[in-house]
Amino acid sequence: MRFAPSRIAGAFFIDIDGHGDERGTFARTFCAETFAAHGLATHFPQCNASYSAVRGTLRGLHYQAAPQGEAKLVRATRGRVFDVAVDLRPGSGTYLAWDAVELDWRRKNAFYIPEGCAHGLLTLEDECEVFYQMSAPYVADLARCVRWDDPAFAIAWPITPTSMNDRDATCPYFTQGNDA
Ligand SMILES: Cc1cn([C@H]2C[C@H](O)[C@@H](COP(=O)(O)OP(=O)(O)O[C@H]3O[C@H](C)C(=O)[C@H](O)[C@H]3O)O2)c(=O)[nH]c1=O
């Protein structure tokens, strides 16, 4: 695995070294020892998968409030998605910064997003599946969201969303000390 720092402190783009042969490829996608050496979470008690049927589906920007903030290790297991993180940690040197990466199942790359950051994705193909490893269990009452098009972040989305649910369409705009 190769770790490249993103614009957000503690968030990393992860590429993997596939072992190819006549059958195809094999690659390690997680290693607790290696993650610990990079200061990343190593305990992922829950994993999720989402499937989006059409290109332009937007999910996010979501995060879980303290005291159950969640780090996420995100990868595309089908299709290709524009995956975004936004730093919502007031004490961070990259507060309100965003960064993104194209996650492609063919490349098998991943995005590690530390707790305190919001996460969202926009599918770039039909039939996309995204697999997440979460460092904290889901607590519905602590689920939070902020607007994908919030001028406070000014995320440069590559294509116009064509599909999102009402919750994401009506997430609150971020304000200092937001706990919406
Ligand atoms: C996250 C989660 C959700 N749920 C329930 C809550 C809803 O009834 C349903 C769909 O959840 P949601 O609308 O939050 O799913 P997405 O819109 O795909 O959001 C996900 O994708 C964005 C990009 C994220 O970063 C979050 O991890 C995650 O919330 O599953 C659960 O039962 N367990 C869970 O861990």
mmCIF file of C-alpha atoms and ligand atoms in Angstrom:
data_model
loop_
_atom_site.group_PDB
_atom_site.id
_atom_site.type_symbol
_atom_site.label_atom_id
_atom_site.label_comp_id
_atom_site.label_asym_id
_atom_site.label_seq_id
_atom_site.Cartn_x
_atom_site.Cartn_y
_atom_site.Cartn_z
ATOM 1 C CA MET A 1 0.000 0.000 0.000
ATOM 2 C CA ARG A 2 1.143 3.560 -0.780
ATOM 3 C CA PHE A 3 -0.126 6.495 1.291
ATOM 4 C CA ALA A 4 -0.249 10.019 -0.121
ATOM 5 C CA PRO A 5 -1.329 12.917 2.111
ATOM 6 C CA SER A 6 -4.340 14.905 0.976
ATOM 7 C CA ARG A 7 -5.024 18.582 1.522
ATOM 8 C CA ILE A 8 -6.825 17.583 4.721
ATOM 9 C CA ALA A 9 -4.662 16.836 7.764
ATOM 10 C CA GLY A 10 -4.866 13.130 8.557
ATOM 11 C CA ALA A 11 -6.654 12.168 5.335
ATOM 12 C CA PHE A 12 -4.757 9.966 2.884
ATOM 13 C CA PHE A 13 -5.117 8.653 -0.643
ATOM 14 C CA ILE A 14 -4.178 4.993 -0.634
ATOM 15 C CA ASP A 15 -3.023 3.076 -3.676
ATOM 16 C CA ILE A 16 -2.340 -0.621 -3.580
ATOM 17 C CA ASP A 17 0.252 -2.866 -5.203
ATOM 18 C CA GLY A 18 -1.639 -5.549 -7.054
ATOM 19 C CA HIS A 19 -0.071 -8.940 -7.747
ATOM 20 C CA GLY A 20 -1.085 -9.905 -11.249
ATOM 21 C CA ASP A 21 -0.991 -13.232 -12.972
ATOM 22 C CA GLU A 22 -2.845 -15.070 -15.716
ATOM 23 C CA ARG A 23 -5.970 -15.263 -13.486
ATOM 24 C CA GLY A 24 -6.113 -11.533 -12.705
ATOM 25 C CA THR A 25 -4.893 -9.682 -9.602
ATOM 26 C CA PHE A 26 -4.638 -9.975 -5.838
ATOM 27 C CA ALA A 27 -3.982 -7.043 -3.498
ATOM 28 C CA ARG A 28 -3.946 -6.339 0.219
ATOM 29 C CA THR A 29 -6.400 -3.516 0.985
ATOM 30 C CA PHE A 30 -5.853 -3.125 4.731
ATOM 31 C CA CYS A 31 -3.112 -3.902 7.269
ATOM 32 C CA ALA A 32 -3.453 -2.857 10.918
ATOM 33 C CA GLU A 33 0.306 -2.626 11.420
ATOM 34 C CA THR A 34 0.822 -0.448 8.350
ATOM 35 C CA PHE A 35 -2.156 1.763 9.170
ATOM 36 C CA ALA A 36 -0.928 2.194 12.761
ATOM 37 C CA ALA A 37 2.512 3.164 11.450
ATOM 38 C CA HIS A 38 0.805 5.962 9.490
ATOM 39 C CA GLY A 39 -1.223 7.061 12.524
ATOM 40 C CA LEU A 40 -4.512 5.829 11.061
ATOM 41 C CA ALA A 41 -7.350 4.001 12.769
ATOM 42 C CA THR A 42 -6.923 0.248 12.789
ATOM 43 C CA HIS A 43 -10.214 -0.872 14.322
ATOM 44 C CA PHE A 44 -13.218 -0.925 11.975
ATOM 45 C CA PRO A 45 -16.153 -2.457 13.871
ATOM 46 C CA GLN A 46 -18.618 -1.813 11.062
ATOM 47 C CA CYS A 47 -18.495 -1.965 7.273
ATOM 48 C CA ASN A 48 -21.092 -0.622 4.856
ATOM 49 C CA ALA A 49 -21.771 -0.896 1.151
ATOM 50 C CA SER A 50 -23.876 1.406 -0.994
ATOM 51 C CA TYR A 51 -25.069 0.789 -4.538
ATOM 52 C CA SER A 52 -26.125 3.599 -6.847
ATOM 53 C CA ALA A 53 -27.815 2.773 -10.141
ATOM 54 C CA VAL A 54 -27.240 5.926 -12.165
ATOM 55 C CA ARG A 55 -24.312 8.212 -12.994
ATOM 56 C CA GLY A 56 -24.549 11.488 -11.097
ATOM 57 C CA THR A 57 -25.930 10.040 -7.848
ATOM 58 C CA LEU A 58 -24.782 12.145 -4.900
ATOM 59 C CA ARG A 59 -24.648 10.869 -1.345
ATOM 60 C CA GLY A 60 -23.495 13.149 1.496
ATOM 61 C CA LEU A 61 -22.023 15.190 3.022
ATOM 62 C CA HIS A 62 -22.357 13.021 6.109
ATOM 63 C CA TYR A 63 -20.552 12.627 9.401
ATOM 64 C CA GLN A 64 -21.218 11.277 12.865
ATOM 65 C CA ALA A 65 -21.056 13.729 15.756
ATOM 66 C CA ALA A 66 -18.885 13.292 18.829
ATOM 67 C CA PRO A 67 -18.451 11.272 20.942
ATOM 68 C CA GLN A 68 -18.847 8.688 18.171
ATOM 69 C CA GLY A 69 -16.925 10.404 15.392
ATOM 70 C CA GLU A 70 -15.993 7.933 12.678
ATOM 71 C CA ALA A 71 -12.959 7.550 10.502
ATOM 72 C CA LYS A 72 -13.798 5.972 7.145
ATOM 73 C CA LEU A 73 -11.818 3.878 4.709
ATOM 74 C CA VAL A 74 -13.702 4.139 1.432
ATOM 75 C CA ARG A 75 -13.210 2.314 -1.871
ATOM 76 C CA ALA A 76 -15.190 1.690 -5.037
ATOM 77 C CA THR A 77 -15.904 -1.985 -5.563
ATOM 78 C CA ARG A 78 -17.842 -1.333 -8.769
ATOM 79 C CA GLY A 79 -17.729 1.660 -11.086
ATOM 80 C CA ARG A 80 -16.025 4.962 -10.425
ATOM 81 C CA VAL A 81 -16.926 7.738 -7.940
ATOM 82 C CA PHE A 82 -15.729 11.232 -7.073
ATOM 83 C CA ASP A 83 -15.142 10.911 -3.340
ATOM 84 C CA VAL A 84 -14.954 14.025 -1.165
ATOM 85 C CA ALA A 85 -13.979 14.849 2.400
ATOM 86 C CA VAL A 86 -14.440 18.190 4.182
ATOM 87 C CA ASP A 87 -12.565 19.070 7.380
ATOM 88 C CA LEU A 88 -15.073 20.160 10.051
ATOM 89 C CA ARG A 89 -12.581 20.144 12.937
ATOM 90 C CA PRO A 90 -12.271 23.701 14.348
ATOM 91 C CA GLY A 91 -8.858 22.898 15.824
ATOM 92 C CA SER A 92 -7.455 21.586 12.553
ATOM 93 C CA GLY A 93 -4.974 23.516 10.453
ATOM 94 C CA THR A 94 -7.090 22.536 7.432
ATOM 95 C CA TYR A 95 -10.453 23.516 8.910
ATOM 96 C CA LEU A 96 -13.130 23.814 6.182
ATOM 97 C CA ALA A 97 -10.726 22.536 3.532
ATOM 98 C CA TRP A 98 -11.991 19.873 1.134
ATOM 99 C CA ASP A 99 -10.210 17.320 -0.979
ATOM 100 C CA ALA A 100 -11.340 14.597 -3.326
ATOM 101 C CA VAL A 101 -10.161 11.595 -5.255
ATOM 102 C CA GLU A 102 -11.613 9.463 -8.022
ATOM 103 C CA LEU A 103 -12.107 5.995 -6.565
ATOM 104 C CA ASP A 104 -12.106 3.389 -9.309
ATOM 105 C CA TRP A 105 -12.733 -0.311 -8.763
ATOM 106 C CA ARG A 106 -10.216 -1.052 -11.465
ATOM 107 C CA ARG A 107 -7.482 0.878 -9.626
ATOM 108 C CA LYS A 108 -8.624 -0.459 -6.246
ATOM 109 C CA ASN A 109 -7.554 2.791 -4.593
ATOM 110 C CA ALA A 110 -9.048 4.105 -1.350
ATOM 111 C CA PHE A 111 -9.585 7.298 0.588
ATOM 112 C CA TYR A 112 -8.905 7.339 4.349
ATOM 113 C CA ILE A 113 -10.978 10.069 6.029
ATOM 114 C CA PRO A 114 -10.336 10.887 9.709
ATOM 115 C CA GLU A 115 -13.116 11.460 12.220
ATOM 116 C CA GLY A 116 -14.418 15.005 12.312
ATOM 117 C CA CYS A 117 -14.617 15.188 8.531
ATOM 118 C CA ALA A 118 -17.763 15.070 6.413
ATOM 119 C CA HIS A 119 -17.828 12.603 3.529
ATOM 120 C CA GLY A 120 -19.698 12.555 0.265
ATOM 121 C CA LEU A 121 -19.552 10.875 -3.126
ATOM 122 C CA LEU A 122 -20.789 11.473 -6.653
ATOM 123 C CA THR A 123 -20.979 8.530 -9.027
ATOM 124 C CA LEU A 124 -19.225 8.950 -12.372
ATOM 125 C CA GLU A 125 -20.730 5.831 -13.976
ATOM 126 C CA ASP A 126 -23.968 3.864 -13.782
ATOM 127 C CA GLU A 127 -23.956 0.863 -11.427
ATOM 128 C CA CYS A 128 -21.502 1.983 -8.731
ATOM 129 C CA GLU A 129 -20.888 0.216 -5.454
ATOM 130 C CA VAL A 130 -18.869 1.757 -2.616
ATOM 131 C CA PHE A 131 -17.490 -0.205 0.336
ATOM 132 C CA TYR A 132 -16.756 1.585 3.653
ATOM 133 C CA GLN A 133 -14.936 0.503 6.759
ATOM 134 C CA MET A 134 -16.046 2.583 9.753
ATOM 135 C CA SER A 135 -14.010 3.151 12.926
ATOM 136 C CA ALA A 136 -17.126 3.595 15.079
ATOM 137 C CA PRO A 137 -20.516 1.914 15.161
ATOM 138 C CA TYR A 138 -23.465 3.734 13.640
ATOM 139 C CA VAL A 139 -25.516 5.832 16.089
ATOM 140 C CA ALA A 140 -28.604 7.203 14.330
ATOM 141 C CA ASP A 141 -29.025 10.080 16.797
ATOM 142 C CA LEU A 142 -25.494 11.275 16.035
ATOM 143 C CA ALA A 143 -25.860 11.205 12.239
ATOM 144 C CA ARG A 144 -25.250 14.684 10.818
ATOM 145 C CA CYS A 145 -25.039 16.217 7.365
ATOM 146 C CA VAL A 146 -24.014 19.444 5.656
ATOM 147 C CA ARG A 147 -24.879 20.674 2.182
ATOM 148 C CA TRP A 148 -22.985 19.272 -0.799
ATOM 149 C CA ASP A 149 -23.120 22.723 -2.455
ATOM 150 C CA ASP A 150 -22.264 24.804 0.597
ATOM 151 C CA PRO A 151 -20.337 27.946 -0.448
ATOM 152 C CA ALA A 152 -18.358 27.607 2.794
ATOM 153 C CA PHE A 153 -16.564 24.667 1.140
ATOM 154 C CA ALA A 154 -17.041 25.445 -2.602
ATOM 155 C CA ILE A 155 -16.418 21.846 -3.649
ATOM 156 C CA ALA A 156 -15.576 21.579 -7.371
ATOM 157 C CA TRP A 157 -17.871 18.667 -8.274
ATOM 158 C CA PRO A 158 -16.917 17.323 -11.737
ATOM 159 C CA ILE A 159 -20.478 16.754 -12.985
ATOM 160 C CA THR A 160 -23.915 18.028 -11.996
ATOM 161 C CA PRO A 161 -25.717 15.633 -9.650
ATOM 162 C CA THR A 162 -28.722 13.904 -11.225
ATOM 163 C CA SER A 163 -29.974 12.023 -8.179
ATOM 164 C CA MET A 164 -29.953 12.564 -4.399
ATOM 165 C CA ASN A 165 -32.435 11.927 -1.602
ATOM 166 C CA ASP A 166 -34.434 14.630 0.154
ATOM 167 C CA ARG A 167 -32.216 14.489 3.225
ATOM 168 C CA ASP A 168 -29.090 15.328 1.239
ATOM 169 C CA ALA A 169 -30.931 17.964 -0.783
ATOM 170 C CA THR A 170 -31.997 19.737 2.406
ATOM 171 C CA CYS A 171 -28.969 19.339 4.667
ATOM 172 C CA PRO A 172 -28.229 22.568 6.590
ATOM 173 C CA TYR A 173 -25.552 24.972 5.468
ATOM 174 C CA PHE A 174 -22.510 24.782 7.686
ATOM 175 C CA THR A 175 -22.126 27.404 10.368
ATOM 176 C CA GLN A 176 -19.337 27.691 12.904
ATOM 177 C CA GLY A 177 -20.030 25.232 15.688
ATOM 178 C CA ASN A 178 -22.573 23.476 13.504
ATOM 179 C CA ASP A 179 -24.068 20.367 15.046
ATOM 180 C CA ALA A 180 -27.011 19.981 12.708
HETATM 181 C C1 LIG B 1 -24.581 4.924 7.685
HETATM 182 C C2 LIG B 1 -25.664 3.980 8.114
HETATM 183 C C3 LIG B 1 -26.977 4.145 7.733
HETATM 184 N N1 LIG B 1 -27.916 3.254 8.157
HETATM 185 C C4 LIG B 1 -29.278 3.414 7.715
HETATM 186 C C5 LIG B 1 -29.836 4.824 7.866
HETATM 187 C C6 LIG B 1 -30.765 4.959 6.684
HETATM 188 O O1 LIG B 1 -32.036 4.490 7.048
HETATM 189 C C7 LIG B 1 -30.166 4.023 5.638
HETATM 190 C C8 LIG B 1 -29.417 4.767 4.551
HETATM 191 O O2 LIG B 1 -28.452 5.569 5.212
HETATM 192 P P1 LIG B 1 -27.956 6.849 4.471
HETATM 193 O O3 LIG B 1 -29.085 7.538 3.811
HETATM 194 O O4 LIG B 1 -27.108 7.613 5.464
HETATM 195 O O5 LIG B 1 -27.018 6.211 3.348
HETATM 196 P P2 LIG B 1 -26.126 7.102 2.362
HETATM 197 O O6 LIG B 1 -26.876 8.290 1.910
HETATM 198 O O7 LIG B 1 -25.549 6.165 1.372
HETATM 199 O O8 LIG B 1 -24.977 7.655 3.296
HETATM 200 C C9 LIG B 1 -23.752 6.933 3.427
HETATM 201 O O9 LIG B 1 -22.882 7.480 2.492
HETATM 202 C C10 LIG B 1 -22.290 8.703 2.893
HETATM 203 C C11 LIG B 1 -21.461 9.215 1.730
HETATM 204 C C12 LIG B 1 -21.494 8.471 4.123
HETATM 205 O O10 LIG B 1 -20.346 8.894 4.272
HETATM 206 C C13 LIG B 1 -22.140 7.719 5.208
HETATM 207 O O11 LIG B 1 -21.196 6.782 5.732
HETATM 208 C C14 LIG B 1 -23.365 7.001 4.895
HETATM 209 O O12 LIG B 1 -24.355 7.693 5.616
HETATM 210 O O13 LIG B 1 -29.289 3.146 6.324
HETATM 211 C C15 LIG B 1 -27.604 2.187 8.968
HETATM 212 O O14 LIG B 1 -28.492 1.391 9.344
HETATM 213 N N2 LIG B 1 -26.318 2.013 9.364
HETATM 214 C C16 LIG B 1 -25.333 2.872 8.970
HETATM 215 O O15 LIG B 1 -24.164 2.669 9.362
#
